[in-house]
Tab-separated table of C-alpha atoms in Angstrom:
chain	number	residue	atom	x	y	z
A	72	UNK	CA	-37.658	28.313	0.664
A	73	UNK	CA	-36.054	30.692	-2.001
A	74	UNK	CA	-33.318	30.461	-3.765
A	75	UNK	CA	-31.025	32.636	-5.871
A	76	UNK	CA	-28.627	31.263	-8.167
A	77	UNK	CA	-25.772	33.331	-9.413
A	78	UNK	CA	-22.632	32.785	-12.223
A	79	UNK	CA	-19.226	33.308	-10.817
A	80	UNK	CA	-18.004	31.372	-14.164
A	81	UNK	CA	-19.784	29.625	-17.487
A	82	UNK	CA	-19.176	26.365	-14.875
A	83	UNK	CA	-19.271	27.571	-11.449
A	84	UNK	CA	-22.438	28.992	-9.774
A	85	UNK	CA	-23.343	29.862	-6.811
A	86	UNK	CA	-26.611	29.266	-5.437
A	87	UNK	CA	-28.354	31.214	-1.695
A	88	UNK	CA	-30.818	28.878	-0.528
A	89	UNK	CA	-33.081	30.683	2.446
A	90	UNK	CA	-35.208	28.756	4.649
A	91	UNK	CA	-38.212	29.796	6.676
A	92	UNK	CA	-37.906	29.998	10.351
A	93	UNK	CA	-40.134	27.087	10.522
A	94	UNK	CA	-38.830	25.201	7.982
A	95	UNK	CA	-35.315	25.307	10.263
A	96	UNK	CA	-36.906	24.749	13.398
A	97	UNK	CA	-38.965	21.853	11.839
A	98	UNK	CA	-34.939	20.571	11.483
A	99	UNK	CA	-33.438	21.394	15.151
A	100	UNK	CA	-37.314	19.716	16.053
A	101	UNK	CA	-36.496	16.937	14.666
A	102	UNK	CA	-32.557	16.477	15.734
A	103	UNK	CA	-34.017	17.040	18.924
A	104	UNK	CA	-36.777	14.022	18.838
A	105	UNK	CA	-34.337	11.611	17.694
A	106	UNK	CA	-31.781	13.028	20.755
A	107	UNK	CA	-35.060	12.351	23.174
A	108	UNK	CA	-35.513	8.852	22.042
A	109	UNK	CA	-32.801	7.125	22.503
A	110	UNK	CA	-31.416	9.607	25.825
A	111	UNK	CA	-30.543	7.941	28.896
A	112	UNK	CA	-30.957	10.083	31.502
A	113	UNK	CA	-31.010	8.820	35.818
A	114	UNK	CA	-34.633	8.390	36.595
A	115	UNK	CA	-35.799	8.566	33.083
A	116	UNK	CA	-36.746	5.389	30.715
A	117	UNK	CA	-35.451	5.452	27.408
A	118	UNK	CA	-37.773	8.481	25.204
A	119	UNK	CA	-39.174	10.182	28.224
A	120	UNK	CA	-36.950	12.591	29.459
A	121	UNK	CA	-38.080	16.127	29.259
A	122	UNK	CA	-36.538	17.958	26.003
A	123	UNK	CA	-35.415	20.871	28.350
A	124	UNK	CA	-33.204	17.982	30.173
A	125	UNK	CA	-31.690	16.290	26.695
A	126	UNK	CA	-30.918	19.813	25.231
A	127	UNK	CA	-29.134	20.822	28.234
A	128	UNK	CA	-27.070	17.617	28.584
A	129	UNK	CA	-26.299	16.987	24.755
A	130	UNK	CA	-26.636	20.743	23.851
A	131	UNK	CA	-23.357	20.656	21.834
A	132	UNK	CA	-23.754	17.412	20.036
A	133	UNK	CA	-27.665	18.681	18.990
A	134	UNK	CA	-26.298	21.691	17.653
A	135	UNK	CA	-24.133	20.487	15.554
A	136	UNK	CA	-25.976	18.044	14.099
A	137	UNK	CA	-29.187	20.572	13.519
A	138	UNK	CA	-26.831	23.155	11.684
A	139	UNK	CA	-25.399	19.877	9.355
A	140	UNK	CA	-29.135	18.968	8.666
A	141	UNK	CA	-29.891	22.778	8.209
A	142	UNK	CA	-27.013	22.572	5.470
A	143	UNK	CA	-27.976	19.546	3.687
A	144	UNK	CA	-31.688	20.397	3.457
A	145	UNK	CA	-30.626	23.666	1.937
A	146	UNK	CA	-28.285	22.105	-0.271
A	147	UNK	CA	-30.552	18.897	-1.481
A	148	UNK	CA	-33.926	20.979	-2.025
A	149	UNK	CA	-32.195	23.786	-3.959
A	150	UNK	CA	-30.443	21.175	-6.418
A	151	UNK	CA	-33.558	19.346	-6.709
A	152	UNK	CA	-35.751	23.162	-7.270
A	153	UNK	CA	-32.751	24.277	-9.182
A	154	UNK	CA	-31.724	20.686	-11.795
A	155	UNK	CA	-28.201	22.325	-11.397
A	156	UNK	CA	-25.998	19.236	-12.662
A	157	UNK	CA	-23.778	19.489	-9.810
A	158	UNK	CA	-20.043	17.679	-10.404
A	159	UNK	CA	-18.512	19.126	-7.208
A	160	UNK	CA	-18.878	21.573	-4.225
A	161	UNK	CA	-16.001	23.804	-3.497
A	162	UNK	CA	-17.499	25.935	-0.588
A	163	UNK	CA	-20.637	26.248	1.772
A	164	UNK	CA	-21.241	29.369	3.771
A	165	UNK	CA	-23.668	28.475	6.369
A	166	UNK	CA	-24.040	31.849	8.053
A	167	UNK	CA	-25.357	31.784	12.036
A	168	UNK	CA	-27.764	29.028	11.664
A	169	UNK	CA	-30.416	29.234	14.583
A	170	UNK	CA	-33.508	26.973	15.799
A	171	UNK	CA	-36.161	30.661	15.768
A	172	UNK	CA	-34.690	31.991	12.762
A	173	UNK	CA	-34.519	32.184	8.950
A	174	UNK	CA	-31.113	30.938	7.569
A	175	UNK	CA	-29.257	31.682	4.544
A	176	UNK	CA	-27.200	29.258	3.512
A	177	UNK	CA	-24.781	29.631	0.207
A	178	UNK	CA	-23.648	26.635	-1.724
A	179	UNK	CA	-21.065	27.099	-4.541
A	180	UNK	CA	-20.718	24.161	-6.763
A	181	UNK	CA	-19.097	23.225	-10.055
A	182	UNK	CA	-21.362	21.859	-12.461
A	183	UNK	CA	-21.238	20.006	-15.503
A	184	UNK	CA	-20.495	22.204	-18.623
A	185	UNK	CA	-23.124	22.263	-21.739
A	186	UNK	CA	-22.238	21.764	-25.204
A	187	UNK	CA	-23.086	20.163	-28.057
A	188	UNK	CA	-21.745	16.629	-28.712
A	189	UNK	CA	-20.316	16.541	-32.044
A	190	UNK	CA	-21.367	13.773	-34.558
A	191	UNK	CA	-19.267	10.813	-33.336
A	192	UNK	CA	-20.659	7.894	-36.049
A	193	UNK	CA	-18.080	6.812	-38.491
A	194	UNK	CA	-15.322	8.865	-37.163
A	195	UNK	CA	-12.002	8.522	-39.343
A	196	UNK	CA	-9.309	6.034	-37.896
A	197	UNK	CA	-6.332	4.554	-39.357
A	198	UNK	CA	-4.661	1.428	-38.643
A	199	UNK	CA	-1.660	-0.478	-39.612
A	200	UNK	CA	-1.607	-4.032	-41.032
A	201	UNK	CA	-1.432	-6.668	-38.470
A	202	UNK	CA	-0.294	-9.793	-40.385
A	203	UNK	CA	3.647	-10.079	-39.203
A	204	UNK	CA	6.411	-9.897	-42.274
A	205	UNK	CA	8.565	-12.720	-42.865
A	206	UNK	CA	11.473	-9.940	-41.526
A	207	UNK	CA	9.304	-9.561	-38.443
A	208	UNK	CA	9.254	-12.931	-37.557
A	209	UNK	CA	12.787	-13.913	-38.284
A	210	UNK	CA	13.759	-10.540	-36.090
A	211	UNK	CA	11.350	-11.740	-32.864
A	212	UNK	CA	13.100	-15.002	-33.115
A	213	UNK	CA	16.593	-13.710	-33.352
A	214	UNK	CA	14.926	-11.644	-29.673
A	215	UNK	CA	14.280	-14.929	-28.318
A	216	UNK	CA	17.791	-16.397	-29.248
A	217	UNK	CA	19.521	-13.631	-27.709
A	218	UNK	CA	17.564	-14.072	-24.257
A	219	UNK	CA	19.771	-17.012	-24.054
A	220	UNK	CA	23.028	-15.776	-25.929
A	221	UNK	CA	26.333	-16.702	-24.250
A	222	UNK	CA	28.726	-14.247	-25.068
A	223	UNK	CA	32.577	-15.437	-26.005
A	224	UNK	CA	35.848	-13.645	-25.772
A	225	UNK	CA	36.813	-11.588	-29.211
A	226	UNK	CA	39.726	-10.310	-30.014
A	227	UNK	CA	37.760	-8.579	-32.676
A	228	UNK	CA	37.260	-5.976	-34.534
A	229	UNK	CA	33.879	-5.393	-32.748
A	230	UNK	CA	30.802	-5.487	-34.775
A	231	UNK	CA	27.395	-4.395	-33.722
A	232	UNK	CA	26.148	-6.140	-30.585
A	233	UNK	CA	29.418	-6.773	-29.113
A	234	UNK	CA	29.953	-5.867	-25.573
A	235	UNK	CA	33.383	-3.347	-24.988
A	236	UNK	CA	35.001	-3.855	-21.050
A	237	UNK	CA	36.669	-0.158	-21.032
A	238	UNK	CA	37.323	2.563	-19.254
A	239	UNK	CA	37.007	6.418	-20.051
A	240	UNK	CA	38.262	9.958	-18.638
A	241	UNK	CA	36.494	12.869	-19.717
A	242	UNK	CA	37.881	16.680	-20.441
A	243	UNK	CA	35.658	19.473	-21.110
A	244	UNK	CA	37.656	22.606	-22.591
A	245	UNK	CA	40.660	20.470	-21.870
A	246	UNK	CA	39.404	20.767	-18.099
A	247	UNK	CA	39.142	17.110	-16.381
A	248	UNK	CA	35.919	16.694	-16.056
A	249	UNK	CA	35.976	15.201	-12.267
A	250	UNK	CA	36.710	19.428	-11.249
A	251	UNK	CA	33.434	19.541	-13.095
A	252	UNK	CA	30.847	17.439	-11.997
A	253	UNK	CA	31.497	17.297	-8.431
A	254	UNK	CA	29.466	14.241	-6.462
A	255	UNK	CA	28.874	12.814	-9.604
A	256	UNK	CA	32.283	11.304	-10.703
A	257	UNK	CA	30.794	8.535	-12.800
A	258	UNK	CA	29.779	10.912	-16.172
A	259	UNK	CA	33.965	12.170	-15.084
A	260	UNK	CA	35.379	8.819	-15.041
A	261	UNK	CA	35.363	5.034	-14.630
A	262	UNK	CA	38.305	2.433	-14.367
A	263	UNK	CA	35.907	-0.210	-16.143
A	264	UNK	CA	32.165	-0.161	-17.507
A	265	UNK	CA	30.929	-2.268	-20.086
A	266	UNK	CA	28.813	-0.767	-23.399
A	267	UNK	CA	27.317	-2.175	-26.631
A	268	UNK	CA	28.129	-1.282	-29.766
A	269	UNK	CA	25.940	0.349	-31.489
A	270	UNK	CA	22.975	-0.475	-29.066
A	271	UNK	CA	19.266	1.069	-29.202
A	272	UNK	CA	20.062	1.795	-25.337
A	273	UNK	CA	22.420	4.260	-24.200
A	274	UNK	CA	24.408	3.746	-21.082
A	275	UNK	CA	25.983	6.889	-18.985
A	276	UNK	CA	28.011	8.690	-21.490
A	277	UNK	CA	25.485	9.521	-24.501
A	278	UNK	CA	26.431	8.071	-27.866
A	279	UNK	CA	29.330	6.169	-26.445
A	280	UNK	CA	28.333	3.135	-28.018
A	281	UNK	CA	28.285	4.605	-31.872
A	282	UNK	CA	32.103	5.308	-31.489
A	283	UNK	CA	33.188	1.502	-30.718
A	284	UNK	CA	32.633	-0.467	-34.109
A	285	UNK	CA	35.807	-1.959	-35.673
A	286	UNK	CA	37.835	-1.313	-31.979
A	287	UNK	CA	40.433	-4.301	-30.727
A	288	UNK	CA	41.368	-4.951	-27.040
A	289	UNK	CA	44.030	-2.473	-26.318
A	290	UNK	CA	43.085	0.375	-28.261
A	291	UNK	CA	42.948	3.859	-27.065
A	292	UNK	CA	40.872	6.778	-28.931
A	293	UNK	CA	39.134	9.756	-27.627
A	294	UNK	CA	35.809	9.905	-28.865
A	295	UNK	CA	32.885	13.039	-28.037
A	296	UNK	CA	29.844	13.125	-26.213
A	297	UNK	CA	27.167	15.473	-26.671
A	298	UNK	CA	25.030	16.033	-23.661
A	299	UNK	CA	20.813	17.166	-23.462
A	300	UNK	CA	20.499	20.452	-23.965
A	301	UNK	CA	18.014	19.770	-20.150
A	302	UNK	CA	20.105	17.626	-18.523
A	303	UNK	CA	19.330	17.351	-14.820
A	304	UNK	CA	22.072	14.445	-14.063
A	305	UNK	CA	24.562	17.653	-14.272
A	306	UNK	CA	23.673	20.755	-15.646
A	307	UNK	CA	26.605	21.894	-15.858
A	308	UNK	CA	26.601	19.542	-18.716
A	309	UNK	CA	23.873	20.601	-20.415
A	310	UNK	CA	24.235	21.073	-24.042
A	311	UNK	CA	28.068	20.539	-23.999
A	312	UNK	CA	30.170	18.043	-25.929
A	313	UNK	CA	32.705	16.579	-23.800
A	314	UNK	CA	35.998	14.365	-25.211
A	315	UNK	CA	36.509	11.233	-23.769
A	316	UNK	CA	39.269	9.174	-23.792
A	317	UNK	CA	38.520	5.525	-23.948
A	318	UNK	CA	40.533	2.508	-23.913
A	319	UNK	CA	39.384	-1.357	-24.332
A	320	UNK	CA	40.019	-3.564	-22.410
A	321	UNK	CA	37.856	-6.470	-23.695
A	322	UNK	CA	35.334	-7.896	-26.513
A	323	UNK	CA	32.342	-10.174	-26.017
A	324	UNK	CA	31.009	-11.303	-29.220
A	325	UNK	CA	27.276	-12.448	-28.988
A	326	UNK	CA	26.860	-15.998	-29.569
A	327	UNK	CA	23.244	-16.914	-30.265
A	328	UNK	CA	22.104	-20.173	-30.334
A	329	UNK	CA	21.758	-22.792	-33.317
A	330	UNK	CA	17.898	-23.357	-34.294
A	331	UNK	CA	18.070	-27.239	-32.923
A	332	UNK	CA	16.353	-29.806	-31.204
A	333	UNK	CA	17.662	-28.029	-27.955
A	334	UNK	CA	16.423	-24.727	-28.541
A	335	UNK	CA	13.101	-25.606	-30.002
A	336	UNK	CA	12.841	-27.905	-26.501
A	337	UNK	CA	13.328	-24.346	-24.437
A	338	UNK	CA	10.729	-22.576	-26.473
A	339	UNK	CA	8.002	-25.315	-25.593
A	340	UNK	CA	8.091	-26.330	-29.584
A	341	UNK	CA	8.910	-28.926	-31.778
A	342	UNK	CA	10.435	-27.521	-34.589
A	343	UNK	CA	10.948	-24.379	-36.492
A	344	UNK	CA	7.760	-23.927	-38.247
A	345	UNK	CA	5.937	-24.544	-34.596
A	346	UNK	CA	8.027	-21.353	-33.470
A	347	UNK	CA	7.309	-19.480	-36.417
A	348	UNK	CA	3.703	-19.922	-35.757
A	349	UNK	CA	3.597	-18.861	-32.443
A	350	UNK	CA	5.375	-15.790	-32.647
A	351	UNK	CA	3.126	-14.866	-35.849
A	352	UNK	CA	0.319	-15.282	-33.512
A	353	UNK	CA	2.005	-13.366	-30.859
A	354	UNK	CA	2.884	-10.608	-33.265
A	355	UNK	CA	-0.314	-10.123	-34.491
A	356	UNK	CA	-2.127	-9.917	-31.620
A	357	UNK	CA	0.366	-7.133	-30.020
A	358	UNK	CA	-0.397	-5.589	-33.674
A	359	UNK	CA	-4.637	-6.015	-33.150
A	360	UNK	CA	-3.757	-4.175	-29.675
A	361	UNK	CA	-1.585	-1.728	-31.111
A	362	UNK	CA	-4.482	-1.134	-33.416
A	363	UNK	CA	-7.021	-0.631	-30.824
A	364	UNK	CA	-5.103	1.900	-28.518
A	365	UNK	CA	-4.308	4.246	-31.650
A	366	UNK	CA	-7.882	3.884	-32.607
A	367	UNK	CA	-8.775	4.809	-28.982
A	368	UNK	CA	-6.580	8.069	-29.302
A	369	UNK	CA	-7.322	9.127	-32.918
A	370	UNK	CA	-11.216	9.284	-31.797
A	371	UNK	CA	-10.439	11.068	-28.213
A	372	UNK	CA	-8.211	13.474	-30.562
A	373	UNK	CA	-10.927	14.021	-32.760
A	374	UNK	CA	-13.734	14.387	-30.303
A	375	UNK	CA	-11.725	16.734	-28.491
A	376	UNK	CA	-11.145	18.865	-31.720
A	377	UNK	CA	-14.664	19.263	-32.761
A	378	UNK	CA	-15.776	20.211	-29.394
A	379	UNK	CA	-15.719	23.214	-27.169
A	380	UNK	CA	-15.908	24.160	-23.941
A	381	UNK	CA	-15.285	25.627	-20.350
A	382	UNK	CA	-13.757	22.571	-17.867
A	383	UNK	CA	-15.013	22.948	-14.460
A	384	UNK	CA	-12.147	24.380	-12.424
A	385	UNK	CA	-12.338	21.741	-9.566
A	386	UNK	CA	-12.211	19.057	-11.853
A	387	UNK	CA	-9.182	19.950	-13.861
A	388	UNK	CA	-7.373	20.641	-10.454
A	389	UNK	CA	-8.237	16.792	-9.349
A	390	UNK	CA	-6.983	16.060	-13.028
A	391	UNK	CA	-3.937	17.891	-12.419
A	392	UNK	CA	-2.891	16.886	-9.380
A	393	UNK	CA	-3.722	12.999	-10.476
A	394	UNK	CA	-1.124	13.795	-13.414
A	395	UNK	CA	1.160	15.147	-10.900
A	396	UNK	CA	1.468	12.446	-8.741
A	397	UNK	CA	1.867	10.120	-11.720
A	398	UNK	CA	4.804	12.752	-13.069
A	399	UNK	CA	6.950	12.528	-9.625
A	400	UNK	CA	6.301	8.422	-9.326
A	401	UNK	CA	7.998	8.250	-12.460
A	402	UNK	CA	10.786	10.448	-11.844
A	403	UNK	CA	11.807	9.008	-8.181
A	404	UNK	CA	11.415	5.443	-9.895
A	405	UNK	CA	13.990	6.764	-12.500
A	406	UNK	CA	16.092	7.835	-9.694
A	407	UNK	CA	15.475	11.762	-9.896
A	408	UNK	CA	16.682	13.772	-6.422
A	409	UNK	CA	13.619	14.812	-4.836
A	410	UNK	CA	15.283	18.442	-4.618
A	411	UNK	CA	15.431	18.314	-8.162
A	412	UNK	CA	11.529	18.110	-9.003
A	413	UNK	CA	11.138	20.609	-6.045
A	414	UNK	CA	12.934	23.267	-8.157
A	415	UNK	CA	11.533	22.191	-11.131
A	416	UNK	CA	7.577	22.042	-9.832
A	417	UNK	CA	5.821	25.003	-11.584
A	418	UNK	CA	7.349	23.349	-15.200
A	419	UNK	CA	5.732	19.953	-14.011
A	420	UNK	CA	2.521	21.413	-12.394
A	421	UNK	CA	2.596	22.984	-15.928
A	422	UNK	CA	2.879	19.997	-17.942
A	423	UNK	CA	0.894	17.968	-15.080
A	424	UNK	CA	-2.275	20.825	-15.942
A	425	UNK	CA	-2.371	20.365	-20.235
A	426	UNK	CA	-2.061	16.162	-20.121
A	427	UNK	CA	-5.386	17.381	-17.056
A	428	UNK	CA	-6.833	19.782	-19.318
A	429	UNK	CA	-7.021	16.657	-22.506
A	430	UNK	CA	-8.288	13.851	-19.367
A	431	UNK	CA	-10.510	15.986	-18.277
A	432	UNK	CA	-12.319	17.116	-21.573
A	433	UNK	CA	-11.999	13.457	-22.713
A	434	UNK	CA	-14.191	12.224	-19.590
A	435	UNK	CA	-16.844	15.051	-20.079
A	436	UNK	CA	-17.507	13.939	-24.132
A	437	UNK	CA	-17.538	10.395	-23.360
A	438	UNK	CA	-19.753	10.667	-20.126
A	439	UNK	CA	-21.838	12.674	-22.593
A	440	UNK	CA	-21.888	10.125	-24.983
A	441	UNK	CA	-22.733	7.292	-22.563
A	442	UNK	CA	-26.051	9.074	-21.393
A	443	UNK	CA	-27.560	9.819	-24.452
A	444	UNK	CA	-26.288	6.154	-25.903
A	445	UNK	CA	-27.808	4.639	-22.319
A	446	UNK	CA	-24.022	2.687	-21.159
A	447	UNK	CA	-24.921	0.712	-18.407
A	448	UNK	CA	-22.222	-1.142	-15.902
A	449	UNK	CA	-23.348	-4.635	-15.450
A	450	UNK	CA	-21.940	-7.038	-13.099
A	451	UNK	CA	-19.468	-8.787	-15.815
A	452	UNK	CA	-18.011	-5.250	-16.237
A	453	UNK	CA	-17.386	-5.084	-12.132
A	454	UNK	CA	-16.199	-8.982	-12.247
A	455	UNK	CA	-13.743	-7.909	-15.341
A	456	UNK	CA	-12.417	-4.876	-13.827
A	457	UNK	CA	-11.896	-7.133	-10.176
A	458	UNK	CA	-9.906	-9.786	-12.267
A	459	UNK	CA	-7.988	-7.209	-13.774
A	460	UNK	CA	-6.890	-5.556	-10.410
A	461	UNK	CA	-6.214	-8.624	-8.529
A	462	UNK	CA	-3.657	-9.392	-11.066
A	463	UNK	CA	-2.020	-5.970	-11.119
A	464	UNK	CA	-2.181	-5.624	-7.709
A	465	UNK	CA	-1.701	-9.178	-6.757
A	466	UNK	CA	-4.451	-9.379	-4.109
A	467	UNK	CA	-6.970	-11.794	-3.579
A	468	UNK	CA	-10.422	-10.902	-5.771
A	469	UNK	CA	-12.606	-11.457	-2.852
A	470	UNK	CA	-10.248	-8.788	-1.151
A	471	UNK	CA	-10.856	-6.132	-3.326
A	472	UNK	CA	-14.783	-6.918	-3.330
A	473	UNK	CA	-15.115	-6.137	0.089
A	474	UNK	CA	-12.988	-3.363	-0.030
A	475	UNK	CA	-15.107	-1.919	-2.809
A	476	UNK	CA	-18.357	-2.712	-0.731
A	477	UNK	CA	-17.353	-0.960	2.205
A	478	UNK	CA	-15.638	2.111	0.018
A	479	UNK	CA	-18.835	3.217	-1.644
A	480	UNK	CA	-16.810	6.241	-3.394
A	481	UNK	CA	-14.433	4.595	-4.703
A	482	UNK	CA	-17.189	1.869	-6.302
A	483	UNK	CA	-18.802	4.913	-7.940
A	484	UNK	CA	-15.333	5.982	-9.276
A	485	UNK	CA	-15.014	2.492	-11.048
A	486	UNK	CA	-18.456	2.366	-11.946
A	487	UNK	CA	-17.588	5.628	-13.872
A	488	UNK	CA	-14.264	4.680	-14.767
A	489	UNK	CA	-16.260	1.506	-16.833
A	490	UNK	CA	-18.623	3.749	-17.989
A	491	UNK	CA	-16.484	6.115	-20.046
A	492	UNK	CA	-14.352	3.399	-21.246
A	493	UNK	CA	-17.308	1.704	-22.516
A	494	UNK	CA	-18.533	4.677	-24.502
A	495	UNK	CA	-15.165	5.150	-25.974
A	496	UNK	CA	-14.920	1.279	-26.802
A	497	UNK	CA	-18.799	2.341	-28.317
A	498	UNK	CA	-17.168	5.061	-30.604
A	499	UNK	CA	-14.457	3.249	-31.646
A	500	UNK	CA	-16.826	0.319	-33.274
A	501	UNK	CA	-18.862	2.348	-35.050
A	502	UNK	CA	-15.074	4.092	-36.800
A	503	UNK	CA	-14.416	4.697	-40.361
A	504	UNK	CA	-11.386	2.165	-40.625
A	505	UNK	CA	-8.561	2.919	-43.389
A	506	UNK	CA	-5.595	0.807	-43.651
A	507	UNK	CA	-2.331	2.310	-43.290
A	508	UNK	CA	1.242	0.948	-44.225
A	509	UNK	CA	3.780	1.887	-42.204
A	510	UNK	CA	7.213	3.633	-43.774
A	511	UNK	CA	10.241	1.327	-43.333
């Protein structure tokens, strides 16, 4: 066997692996013994028909498998003679593999980029206080009043919260905007459409709800709209303030409900103070989590900043595309026309490819990092990750084991998955910890 290893990239070689004549008919000798052994053949017992016979009647099948096992010898003993630290293969040319003759048999591969892990003890991280202010507390309560807020009739003026019942026309350059918009009438006009004032969410017509403090039932006002400079619901749109003309129609006031006996009852408390501690508790544990995911991303941030180096081409494409696929989800979910991310895929492929390009050199480092810090994946890491799938996915636990027992890929993925997660989690406790306050 000889093998010659060339560098089409810092991360991509590729490696000719030639076998002996013997050496490949030792291979179609063997395919062939195996074939003879379990044959069944008319006037033959099972293992002694001539090999003439079997290679005539299963010459295909023989073949086929003799060229695989040609190709896998050539690929396992030149990775083993070579130590190449093989992530993927992209491409095997096996040439015209035959039983009396040498074969050459070329193997490119990604494999794993070297570099030089940075120092990753006592890495800087900041964190935010996670004891809950009074202000906090009072303001998560209020949240939990309002999930069960009737709301009355007003004849206002509305305040912040309210709901408005109107409806709206829209003119762009004094042009109605239904000539405008086409199919999609509703950012033209509506008859009736309710909007909060003042709300942290905005409804169909951006900024709508700023312009309806202090309004009564039956007053008209035009009022302007200002639309994303990318707006894909109608380009046309885009970047253009529009004038609107409104008129109410009705006012519900938000009526929250008294701190009593009643309420407490619905919250699973006694009394106030009961409440207040339990959404303290709640608070700061959201806060400790908080904590820990911007902890997590300060150190991959860091990590990623003090080291450098080539990504393997094949991985960042599996990167990308997993990005990518996470990208569209989203946007159908949000309701985005499939002919819309069409035209728009080289900007997502794009953006898919730098969110790969971060995943990807995140995984390398902290794979890195779990060798040399030996991070093992023990059964309690396989039992948490189960527990934590079932209840995503809501299937059964012992469902998902034996799918992972008869998927042995996709147990290695996990394995890995736990593996780098466990290094980071590694990194993190052994972080420089500075406490931050946050600006009101």
């Amino acid at each position: 066997m000889n093998i010659d290893i060339k560098d089409v990239s810092t991360t991509r070689k590729s490696m000719a692996v030639s076998l002996t004549k013997d050496e490949v008919a030792a291979e179609h000798k063997a395919v062939l013994a195996e074939y003879m052994k379990h044959a069944r053949l008319p006037g033959f017992r099972p293992g002694k028909a001539p090999a003439a016979m079997v290679q005539r009647q299963f010459g295909k099948q023989i073949d086929e498998e003799f060229k695989q096992r040609v190709a896998s010898k050539a690929y396992r003993d030149g990775i083993k003679e070579s130590k190449l630290d093989v992530l993927t293969i992209t491409d095997i040319q096996t040439g015209d593999i035959k039983p009396d003759a040498d074969a050459t048999i070329t193997v490119t591969v990604d494999v794993r980029p070297e570099f030089e892990l940075p120092d990753y003890n006592e890495l800087p991280t900041a964190i935010a206080p996670t004891d809950p202010t009074d202000e906090e507390i009072d303001a998560a309560i209020n949240a939990l009043r309002s999930e069960s807020a009737k709301f009355e009739v007003s004849q206002g003026p509305a305040k912040k919260g309210d709901y408005i019942k109107l409806s709206y026309e829209g003119t762009l350059d004094d042009k109605p905007l239904a000539e405008i918009v086409g199919d999609k009438q509703i950012y033209a006009k509506a008859p009736t459409t309710w909007e909060e004032v003042e709300g942290e969410h905005e409804g169909v017509i951006p900024g709508l709800g700023k312009h309806l403090a202090d309004v009564k039932p039956g007053d008209k006002k035009t009022v302007p709209a200002t639309y994303p400079e990318q707006f894909e619901g109608v380009p046309a749109l885009a970047g253009k303030t529009v004038s609107y003309a409104i008129e109410v129609q009705e006012i519900r006031t938000r009526e929250l409900p008294a701190l009593d006996e009643e309420f407490f009852k619905t919250q699973n408390v006694e009394n106030l103070d009961a409440l207040k501690t339990r959404v303290r508790e709640g608070l700061k544990s959201r806060k400790e989590y908080e904590n820990r995911q911007s902890q997590r991303r300060q150190i991959t941030d860091t990590l990623i900043g003090k080291t450098e180096f080539e990504v393997p081409a094949s991985l960042l494409e599996d990167e990308t595309q997993g990005v990518l696929r996470n990208i569209v989800e989203d946007n159908m979910r949000r309701g985005v026309p499939e002919e819309e991310l069409e035209k728009n895929k080289k900007e997502l492929y794009e953006s898919a490819q730098k969110s790969a390009l971060i995943r990807a050199k995140t995984r390398l480092i902290l794979a890195k990092i779990a060798e040399k810090e030996d991070v093992k994946v023990d059964e309690k890491d396989i039992d948490a990750f189960i527990y934590r799938e079932a209840m995503m996915t809501r299937q059964s636990p012992d469902k998902l084991v034996k799918e992972l027992t008869k998927d042995q890929s996709r147990l290695r993925a996990v394995q890995q998955a736990i593996i780098i997660d466990k290094a980071l989690d590694l990194v993190v406790s052994k972080a420089k910890i500075s406490l931050v306050t946050p600006k009101a």
